[in-house]
PDB file of C-alpha atoms and ligand atoms in Angstrom:
ATOM      1  CA  MET A   1      -4.882 -84.899  88.123  1.00 47.00           C
ATOM      2  CA  ASN A   2      -7.249 -85.810  91.111  1.00 56.00           C
ATOM      3  CA  LYS A   3      -9.380 -83.195  92.931  1.00 59.00           C
ATOM      4  CA  GLN A   4      -7.028 -82.763  95.739  1.00 57.00           C
ATOM      5  CA  MET A   5      -4.064 -82.286  93.710  1.00 53.00           C
ATOM      6  CA  GLU A   6      -5.857 -79.929  91.590  1.00 54.00           C
ATOM      7  CA  ARG A   7      -6.859 -77.794  94.537  1.00 53.00           C
ATOM      8  CA  GLU A   8      -3.342 -77.674  95.703  1.00 51.00           C
ATOM      9  CA  THR A   9      -1.958 -76.570  92.380  1.00 53.00           C
ATOM     10  CA  LEU A  10      -4.469 -73.888  92.077  1.00 50.00           C
ATOM     11  CA  ALA A  11      -3.822 -72.781  95.753  1.00 48.00           C
ATOM     12  CA  SER A  12      -0.128 -71.960  95.023  1.00 59.00           C
ATOM     13  CA  LEU A  13      -0.996 -70.048  91.699  1.00 87.00           C
ATOM     14  CA  HIS A  14      -0.390 -66.777  93.434  1.00 96.00           C
ATOM     15  CA  THR A  15       2.669 -66.493  95.472  1.00 95.00           C
ATOM     16  CA  LEU A  16       3.863 -63.734  97.845  1.00 97.00           C
ATOM     17  CA  PRO A  17       6.965 -62.322  96.058  1.00 97.00           C
ATOM     18  CA  ALA A  18      10.134 -61.851  98.137  1.00 97.00           C
ATOM     19  CA  LEU A  19      10.644 -58.416  99.639  1.00 97.00           C
ATOM     20  CA  PRO A  20      13.547 -56.864  97.430  1.00 96.00           C
ATOM     21  CA  TYR A  21      15.376 -55.733 100.630  1.00 97.00           C
ATOM     22  CA  ALA A  22      15.728 -56.392 104.386  1.00 97.00           C
ATOM     23  CA  GLN A  23      12.490 -55.697 106.728  1.00 97.00           C
ATOM     24  CA  ASP A  24      14.549 -52.905 108.278  1.00 97.00           C
ATOM     25  CA  ALA A  25      16.183 -51.430 105.119  1.00 96.00           C
ATOM     26  CA  LEU A  26      13.493 -48.554 104.887  1.00 97.00           C
ATOM     27  CA  GLU A  27      14.232 -47.316 108.478  1.00 96.00           C
ATOM     28  CA  PRO A  28      13.959 -44.751 109.713  1.00 95.00           C
ATOM     29  CA  VAL A  29      11.332 -43.569 107.280  1.00 96.00           C
ATOM     30  CA  ILE A  30       9.464 -46.960 107.530  1.00 97.00           C
ATOM     31  CA  SER A  31      10.144 -49.009 110.552  1.00 97.00           C
ATOM     32  CA  ARG A  32      10.775 -52.751 110.485  1.00 98.00           C
ATOM     33  CA  ARG A  33       7.689 -53.315 112.453  1.00 98.00           C
ATOM     34  CA  THR A  34       5.477 -51.576 109.853  1.00 98.00           C
ATOM     35  CA  VAL A  35       7.201 -53.661 107.163  1.00 98.00           C
ATOM     36  CA  GLU A  36       6.680 -56.900 109.303  1.00 98.00           C
ATOM     37  CA  PHE A  37       3.002 -56.078 109.325  1.00 97.00           C
ATOM     38  CA  HIS A  38       2.448 -54.699 106.100  1.00 98.00           C
ATOM     39  CA  TYR A  39       4.279 -57.213 104.102  1.00 98.00           C
ATOM     40  CA  GLY A  40       4.061 -60.189 106.312  1.00 97.00           C
ATOM     41  CA  LYS A  41       0.439 -59.923 107.319  1.00 97.00           C
ATOM     42  CA  HIS A  42      -1.362 -57.559 104.967  1.00 98.00           C
ATOM     43  CA  HIS A  43       0.230 -58.314 101.683  1.00 98.00           C
ATOM     44  CA  ARG A  44       0.323 -62.034 102.480  1.00 98.00           C
ATOM     45  CA  ALA A  45      -3.470 -61.946 103.318  1.00 98.00           C
ATOM     46  CA  TYR A  46      -4.230 -60.510  99.924  1.00 97.00           C
ATOM     47  CA  VAL A  47      -2.368 -63.306  98.130  1.00 97.00           C
ATOM     48  CA  ASP A  48      -3.721 -66.079 100.475  1.00 96.00           C
ATOM     49  CA  THR A  49      -7.270 -64.898 100.191  1.00 97.00           C
ATOM     50  CA  LEU A  50      -7.087 -64.543  96.282  1.00 96.00           C
ATOM     51  CA  ASN A  51      -5.781 -68.233  96.208  1.00 96.00           C
ATOM     52  CA  LYS A  52      -8.867 -69.299  98.151  1.00 95.00           C
ATOM     53  CA  LEU A  53     -11.254 -67.183  95.994  1.00 95.00           C
ATOM     54  CA  VAL A  54     -10.338 -68.281  92.534  1.00 94.00           C
ATOM     55  CA  PRO A  55     -10.758 -72.071  92.358  1.00 93.00           C
ATOM     56  CA  GLY A  56     -13.998 -72.667  90.299  1.00 92.00           C
ATOM     57  CA  THR A  57     -14.100 -69.121  88.878  1.00 91.00           C
ATOM     58  CA  PRO A  58     -13.367 -67.926  85.381  1.00 89.00           C
ATOM     59  CA  PHE A  59     -10.064 -66.724  86.963  1.00 92.00           C
ATOM     60  CA  ALA A  60      -8.756 -70.036  88.344  1.00 92.00           C
ATOM     61  CA  HIS A  61      -5.984 -70.283  85.762  1.00 91.00           C
ATOM     62  CA  GLU A  62      -5.280 -66.528  85.087  1.00 92.00           C
ATOM     63  CA  SER A  63      -2.188 -64.736  85.937  1.00 94.00           C
ATOM     64  CA  LEU A  64      -2.569 -61.860  88.487  1.00 95.00           C
ATOM     65  CA  ASP A  65      -1.752 -59.454  85.679  1.00 92.00           C
ATOM     66  CA  ASN A  66      -4.686 -60.704  83.742  1.00 91.00           C
ATOM     67  CA  ILE A  67      -6.999 -60.642  86.665  1.00 93.00           C
ATOM     68  CA  VAL A  68      -6.255 -57.068  87.550  1.00 92.00           C
ATOM     69  CA  ARG A  69      -6.604 -56.167  83.895  1.00 89.00           C
ATOM     70  CA  ARG A  70     -10.155 -57.375  83.683  1.00 85.00           C
ATOM     71  CA  MET A  71     -11.118 -55.612  86.835  1.00 77.00           C
ATOM     72  CA  ALA A  72     -12.735 -52.670  85.065  1.00 72.00           C
ATOM     73  CA  ARG A  73     -14.746 -54.550  82.358  1.00 76.00           C
ATOM     74  CA  THR A  74     -15.894 -57.541  84.234  1.00 79.00           C
ATOM     75  CA  PRO A  75     -19.176 -57.035  86.570  1.00 78.00           C
ATOM     76  CA  GLY A  76     -19.162 -58.719  89.993  1.00 81.00           C
ATOM     77  CA  HIS A  77     -16.367 -60.745  91.434  1.00 85.00           C
ATOM     78  CA  ASN A  78     -15.489 -57.870  93.820  1.00 89.00           C
ATOM     79  CA  ALA A  79     -13.677 -60.023  96.329  1.00 93.00           C
ATOM     80  CA  ILE A  80     -11.430 -61.379  93.768  1.00 94.00           C
ATOM     81  CA  PHE A  81     -10.556 -58.086  92.066  1.00 93.00           C
ATOM     82  CA  SER A  82     -10.087 -56.470  95.433  1.00 94.00           C
ATOM     83  CA  ASN A  83      -7.637 -58.978  96.580  1.00 96.00           C
ATOM     84  CA  ALA A  84      -6.013 -59.339  93.184  1.00 96.00           C
ATOM     85  CA  GLY A  85      -5.554 -55.545  92.913  1.00 96.00           C
ATOM     86  CA  GLN A  86      -4.055 -55.392  96.311  1.00 97.00           C
ATOM     87  CA  ALA A  87      -1.754 -58.294  95.695  1.00 98.00           C
ATOM     88  CA  TRP A  88      -0.559 -56.490  92.466  1.00 97.00           C
ATOM     89  CA  ASN A  89      -0.395 -53.113  93.979  1.00 98.00           C
ATOM     90  CA  HIS A  90       1.721 -54.142  96.961  1.00 98.00           C
ATOM     91  CA  ALA A  91       4.260 -56.112  94.732  1.00 98.00           C
ATOM     92  CA  PHE A  92       4.775 -53.016  92.859  1.00 98.00           C
ATOM     93  CA  TYR A  93       4.850 -50.795  95.845  1.00 98.00           C
ATOM     94  CA  TRP A  94       7.817 -52.694  97.401  1.00 98.00           C
ATOM     95  CA  LYS A  95       9.774 -52.330  94.188  1.00 98.00           C
ATOM     96  CA  SER A  96       8.813 -48.558  94.134  1.00 97.00           C
ATOM     97  CA  LEU A  97      10.883 -48.185  97.306  1.00 97.00           C
ATOM     98  CA  ARG A  98      14.573 -48.611  97.913  1.00 96.00           C
ATOM     99  CA  PRO A  99      16.539 -48.423 101.124  1.00 94.00           C
ATOM    100  CA  ALA A 100      16.751 -45.085 102.745  1.00 75.00           C
ATOM    101  CA  GLY A 101      19.253 -42.522 101.491  1.00 71.00           C
ATOM    102  CA  ALA A 102      19.980 -39.594  98.953  1.00 65.00           C
ATOM    103  CA  ALA A 103      19.012 -40.683  95.444  1.00 81.00           C
ATOM    104  CA  ARG A 104      18.163 -38.773  92.391  1.00 91.00           C
ATOM    105  CA  PRO A 105      16.560 -39.601  88.975  1.00 95.00           C
ATOM    106  CA  SER A 106      19.069 -40.032  86.307  1.00 95.00           C
ATOM    107  CA  ALA A 107      19.644 -37.164  83.956  1.00 96.00           C
ATOM    108  CA  VAL A 108      17.205 -38.743  81.259  1.00 96.00           C
ATOM    109  CA  PHE A 109      14.563 -39.272  83.631  1.00 97.00           C
ATOM    110  CA  LEU A 110      15.002 -36.078  85.295  1.00 97.00           C
ATOM    111  CA  GLY A 111      14.429 -34.480  81.677  1.00 98.00           C
ATOM    112  CA  ARG A 112      11.232 -36.318  81.464  1.00 97.00           C
ATOM    113  CA  LEU A 113       9.902 -35.134  84.809  1.00 98.00           C
ATOM    114  CA  GLU A 114      11.016 -31.652  83.865  1.00 98.00           C
ATOM    115  CA  ALA A 115       9.324 -31.819  80.607  1.00 98.00           C
ATOM    116  CA  ASP A 116       6.022 -32.881  81.912  1.00 98.00           C
ATOM    117  CA  PHE A 117       5.677 -31.341  85.440  1.00 98.00           C
ATOM    118  CA  GLY A 118       8.064 -28.371  85.068  1.00 98.00           C
ATOM    119  CA  SER A 119      10.562 -29.532  87.617  1.00 98.00           C
ATOM    120  CA  LEU A 120      11.575 -32.238  89.892  1.00 97.00           C
ATOM    121  CA  GLU A 121      10.140 -30.283  92.905  1.00 97.00           C
ATOM    122  CA  ALA A 122       6.954 -29.746  91.104  1.00 98.00           C
ATOM    123  CA  PHE A 123       6.566 -33.569  90.552  1.00 98.00           C
ATOM    124  CA  LYS A 124       7.176 -34.175  94.250  1.00 97.00           C
ATOM    125  CA  LEU A 125       4.537 -31.775  95.260  1.00 97.00           C
ATOM    126  CA  GLY A 126       2.188 -33.118  92.813  1.00 98.00           C
ATOM    127  CA  LEU A 127       2.614 -36.693  94.079  1.00 98.00           C
ATOM    128  CA  ALA A 128       2.453 -35.559  97.647  1.00 97.00           C
ATOM    129  CA  ALA A 129      -0.677 -33.723  96.860  1.00 97.00           C
ATOM    130  CA  ALA A 130      -2.200 -36.873  95.160  1.00 97.00           C
ATOM    131  CA  ALA A 131      -1.218 -38.936  98.237  1.00 96.00           C
ATOM    132  CA  THR A 132      -2.915 -36.393 100.621  1.00 93.00           C
ATOM    133  CA  VAL A 133      -6.048 -35.766  98.539  1.00 92.00           C
ATOM    134  CA  GLN A 134      -6.884 -39.375  98.323  1.00 88.00           C
ATOM    135  CA  PHE A 135      -9.886 -39.695 100.757  1.00 88.00           C
ATOM    136  CA  GLY A 136      -9.526 -42.825 102.868  1.00 91.00           C
ATOM    137  CA  SER A 137      -7.573 -45.842 101.609  1.00 95.00           C
ATOM    138  CA  GLY A 138      -5.869 -45.898  98.378  1.00 96.00           C
ATOM    139  CA  TRP A 139      -2.778 -45.133  96.251  1.00 97.00           C
ATOM    140  CA  ALA A 140      -0.690 -42.431  94.705  1.00 97.00           C
ATOM    141  CA  TRP A 141       1.009 -42.992  91.488  1.00 98.00           C
ATOM    142  CA  LEU A 142       3.331 -41.745  88.870  1.00 98.00           C
ATOM    143  CA  VAL A 143       2.041 -43.177  85.555  1.00 98.00           C
ATOM    144  CA  LEU A 144       2.534 -42.877  81.876  1.00 98.00           C
ATOM    145  CA  ALA A 145      -0.698 -41.753  80.294  1.00 97.00           C
ATOM    146  CA  GLY A 146      -1.093 -40.784  76.668  1.00 94.00           C
ATOM    147  CA  GLY A 147       2.459 -40.359  76.284  1.00 95.00           C
ATOM    148  CA  LYS A 148       2.947 -38.175  79.220  1.00 97.00           C
ATOM    149  CA  LEU A 149       4.015 -38.626  82.863  1.00 98.00           C
ATOM    150  CA  LYS A 150       1.101 -37.992  85.071  1.00 98.00           C
ATOM    151  CA  VAL A 151       0.380 -38.213  88.823  1.00 98.00           C
ATOM    152  CA  VAL A 152      -2.878 -39.941  89.650  1.00 97.00           C
ATOM    153  CA  HIS A 153      -4.569 -41.507  92.679  1.00 97.00           C
ATOM    154  CA  THR A 154      -6.798 -44.600  93.105  1.00 96.00           C
ATOM    155  CA  SER A 155      -9.109 -45.604  95.772  1.00 94.00           C
ATOM    156  CA  ASN A 156      -8.941 -48.906  97.775  1.00 94.00           C
ATOM    157  CA  ALA A 157      -7.451 -51.769  95.650  1.00 92.00           C
ATOM    158  CA  ASP A 158      -8.017 -49.749  92.170  1.00 93.00           C
ATOM    159  CA  THR A 159      -4.929 -49.687  90.010  1.00 94.00           C
ATOM    160  CA  PRO A 160      -3.951 -47.400  87.043  1.00 94.00           C
ATOM    161  CA  LEU A 161      -3.613 -50.597  84.790  1.00 91.00           C
ATOM    162  CA  THR A 162      -7.446 -50.804  84.756  1.00 88.00           C
ATOM    163  CA  HIS A 163      -7.550 -47.255  83.352  1.00 90.00           C
ATOM    164  CA  GLY A 164      -5.213 -47.957  80.354  1.00 90.00           C
ATOM    165  CA  GLN A 165      -2.239 -46.082  82.296  1.00 95.00           C
ATOM    166  CA  ARG A 166       1.178 -47.614  82.971  1.00 96.00           C
ATOM    167  CA  PRO A 167       2.194 -47.478  86.572  1.00 98.00           C
ATOM    168  CA  LEU A 168       5.922 -46.095  87.058  1.00 98.00           C
ATOM    169  CA  LEU A 169       5.816 -45.659  90.975  1.00 98.00           C
ATOM    170  CA  ALA A 170       3.375 -46.255  93.623  1.00 98.00           C
ATOM    171  CA  ILE A 171       2.850 -44.836  97.238  1.00 98.00           C
ATOM    172  CA  ASP A 172       0.537 -46.800  99.504  1.00 97.00           C
ATOM    173  CA  VAL A 173      -1.680 -44.469 101.497  1.00 96.00           C
ATOM    174  CA  TRP A 174      -3.698 -47.098 103.351  1.00 95.00           C
ATOM    175  CA  GLU A 175      -3.282 -46.412 107.085  1.00 93.00           C
ATOM    176  CA  HIS A 176      -1.591 -49.797 107.503  1.00 94.00           C
ATOM    177  CA  ALA A 177       1.359 -48.335 105.611  1.00 95.00           C
ATOM    178  CA  TYR A 178       2.085 -45.646 108.084  1.00 94.00           C
ATOM    179  CA  TYR A 179      -0.109 -45.813 111.127  1.00 94.00           C
ATOM    180  CA  LEU A 180       2.375 -47.483 113.443  1.00 94.00           C
ATOM    181  CA  ASP A 181       5.183 -45.166 112.691  1.00 94.00           C
ATOM    182  CA  TYR A 182       3.142 -41.664 111.935  1.00 92.00           C
ATOM    183  CA  GLN A 183      -0.355 -42.376 113.398  1.00 92.00           C
ATOM    184  CA  ASN A 184      -2.531 -40.004 111.477  1.00 91.00           C
ATOM    185  CA  ARG A 185       0.110 -37.851 109.893  1.00 92.00           C
ATOM    186  CA  ARG A 186      -0.087 -39.202 106.296  1.00 93.00           C
ATOM    187  CA  GLN A 187       1.358 -36.086 104.971  1.00 94.00           C
ATOM    188  CA  ASP A 188       4.604 -36.470 106.956  1.00 96.00           C
ATOM    189  CA  HIS A 189       4.949 -40.134 105.965  1.00 97.00           C
ATOM    190  CA  VAL A 190       4.335 -39.345 102.271  1.00 97.00           C
ATOM    191  CA  ARG A 191       6.977 -36.534 102.407  1.00 96.00           C
ATOM    192  CA  ALA A 192       9.654 -38.647 103.764  1.00 96.00           C
ATOM    193  CA  VAL A 193       8.875 -41.462 101.394  1.00 97.00           C
ATOM    194  CA  ILE A 194       9.192 -39.036  98.405  1.00 96.00           C
ATOM    195  CA  GLU A 195      12.311 -37.487  99.633  1.00 94.00           C
ATOM    196  CA  ARG A 196      14.248 -40.664 100.798  1.00 94.00           C
ATOM    197  CA  LEU A 197      12.653 -43.832  99.505  1.00 96.00           C
ATOM    198  CA  LEU A 198      11.562 -43.527  95.924  1.00 97.00           C
ATOM    199  CA  ASN A 199      13.177 -45.936  93.543  1.00 96.00           C
ATOM    200  CA  TRP A 200      13.996 -43.873  90.598  1.00 96.00           C
ATOM    201  CA  GLU A 201      15.746 -46.797  88.724  1.00 95.00           C
ATOM    202  CA  PHE A 202      12.500 -48.806  89.010  1.00 96.00           C
ATOM    203  CA  ALA A 203      10.559 -46.008  87.752  1.00 97.00           C
ATOM    204  CA  GLU A 204      12.859 -45.396  84.758  1.00 97.00           C
ATOM    205  CA  ALA A 205      12.893 -49.201  83.846  1.00 97.00           C
ATOM    206  CA  ASN A 206       9.048 -49.104  83.789  1.00 98.00           C
ATOM    207  CA  LEU A 207       9.057 -46.168  81.586  1.00 97.00           C
ATOM    208  CA  GLU A 208      11.484 -47.777  79.069  1.00 95.00           C
ATOM    209  CA  ARG A 209       9.383 -50.932  79.117  1.00 93.00           C
ATOM    210  CA  ALA A 210       6.243 -48.936  78.450  1.00 90.00           C
ATOM    211  CA  ALA A 211       7.685 -47.031  75.533  1.00 78.00           C
TER     212      ALA A 211
HETATM  213 FE1  LIG B 301      -0.711 -51.787 101.909  1.00 72.84          FE
END
């Protein structure tokens, strides 16, 4: 393979995954305009930047999952890890949401939430609190950690994968996730997402895979 072909192969290593629904499917909680920018500009930029950064590094032939898992134990490479983390987190985030409407966890998943949080309501309050307490940019998560469901938050591009936790659901609390629709009202955005957009089936499938 010549140098030019090699560069092109590497450049297409990481791809922007398709959005799992139409860009207006999350309205009225998240507008089409927010999704256009968030998915079409921000998420795409993380993937494109990662593809520019990895050639010639130890990560040139690594999958996105592998790069992200190495984040916590490999010094340096901050730009690669930030863009890889954000690429991974956003792909997971879009799947954590579903088109707006009433939805409840299955009886089995509800049982897990009740066992580990006390009630569905307590879980929702805990997730909203994690999303609100995260200072500046970051993420709120439902994870499986030590055999229990837990709510955690991470800063910037950090992800539960690097802390030995299995992500089940994610909420993006970077301003770009809500600013066009909610300005500075992160709490209102987060509450609406939790009430109307969480993809319980995705969370349950992630839990089954992790078990
Ligand atoms: Fe984002």
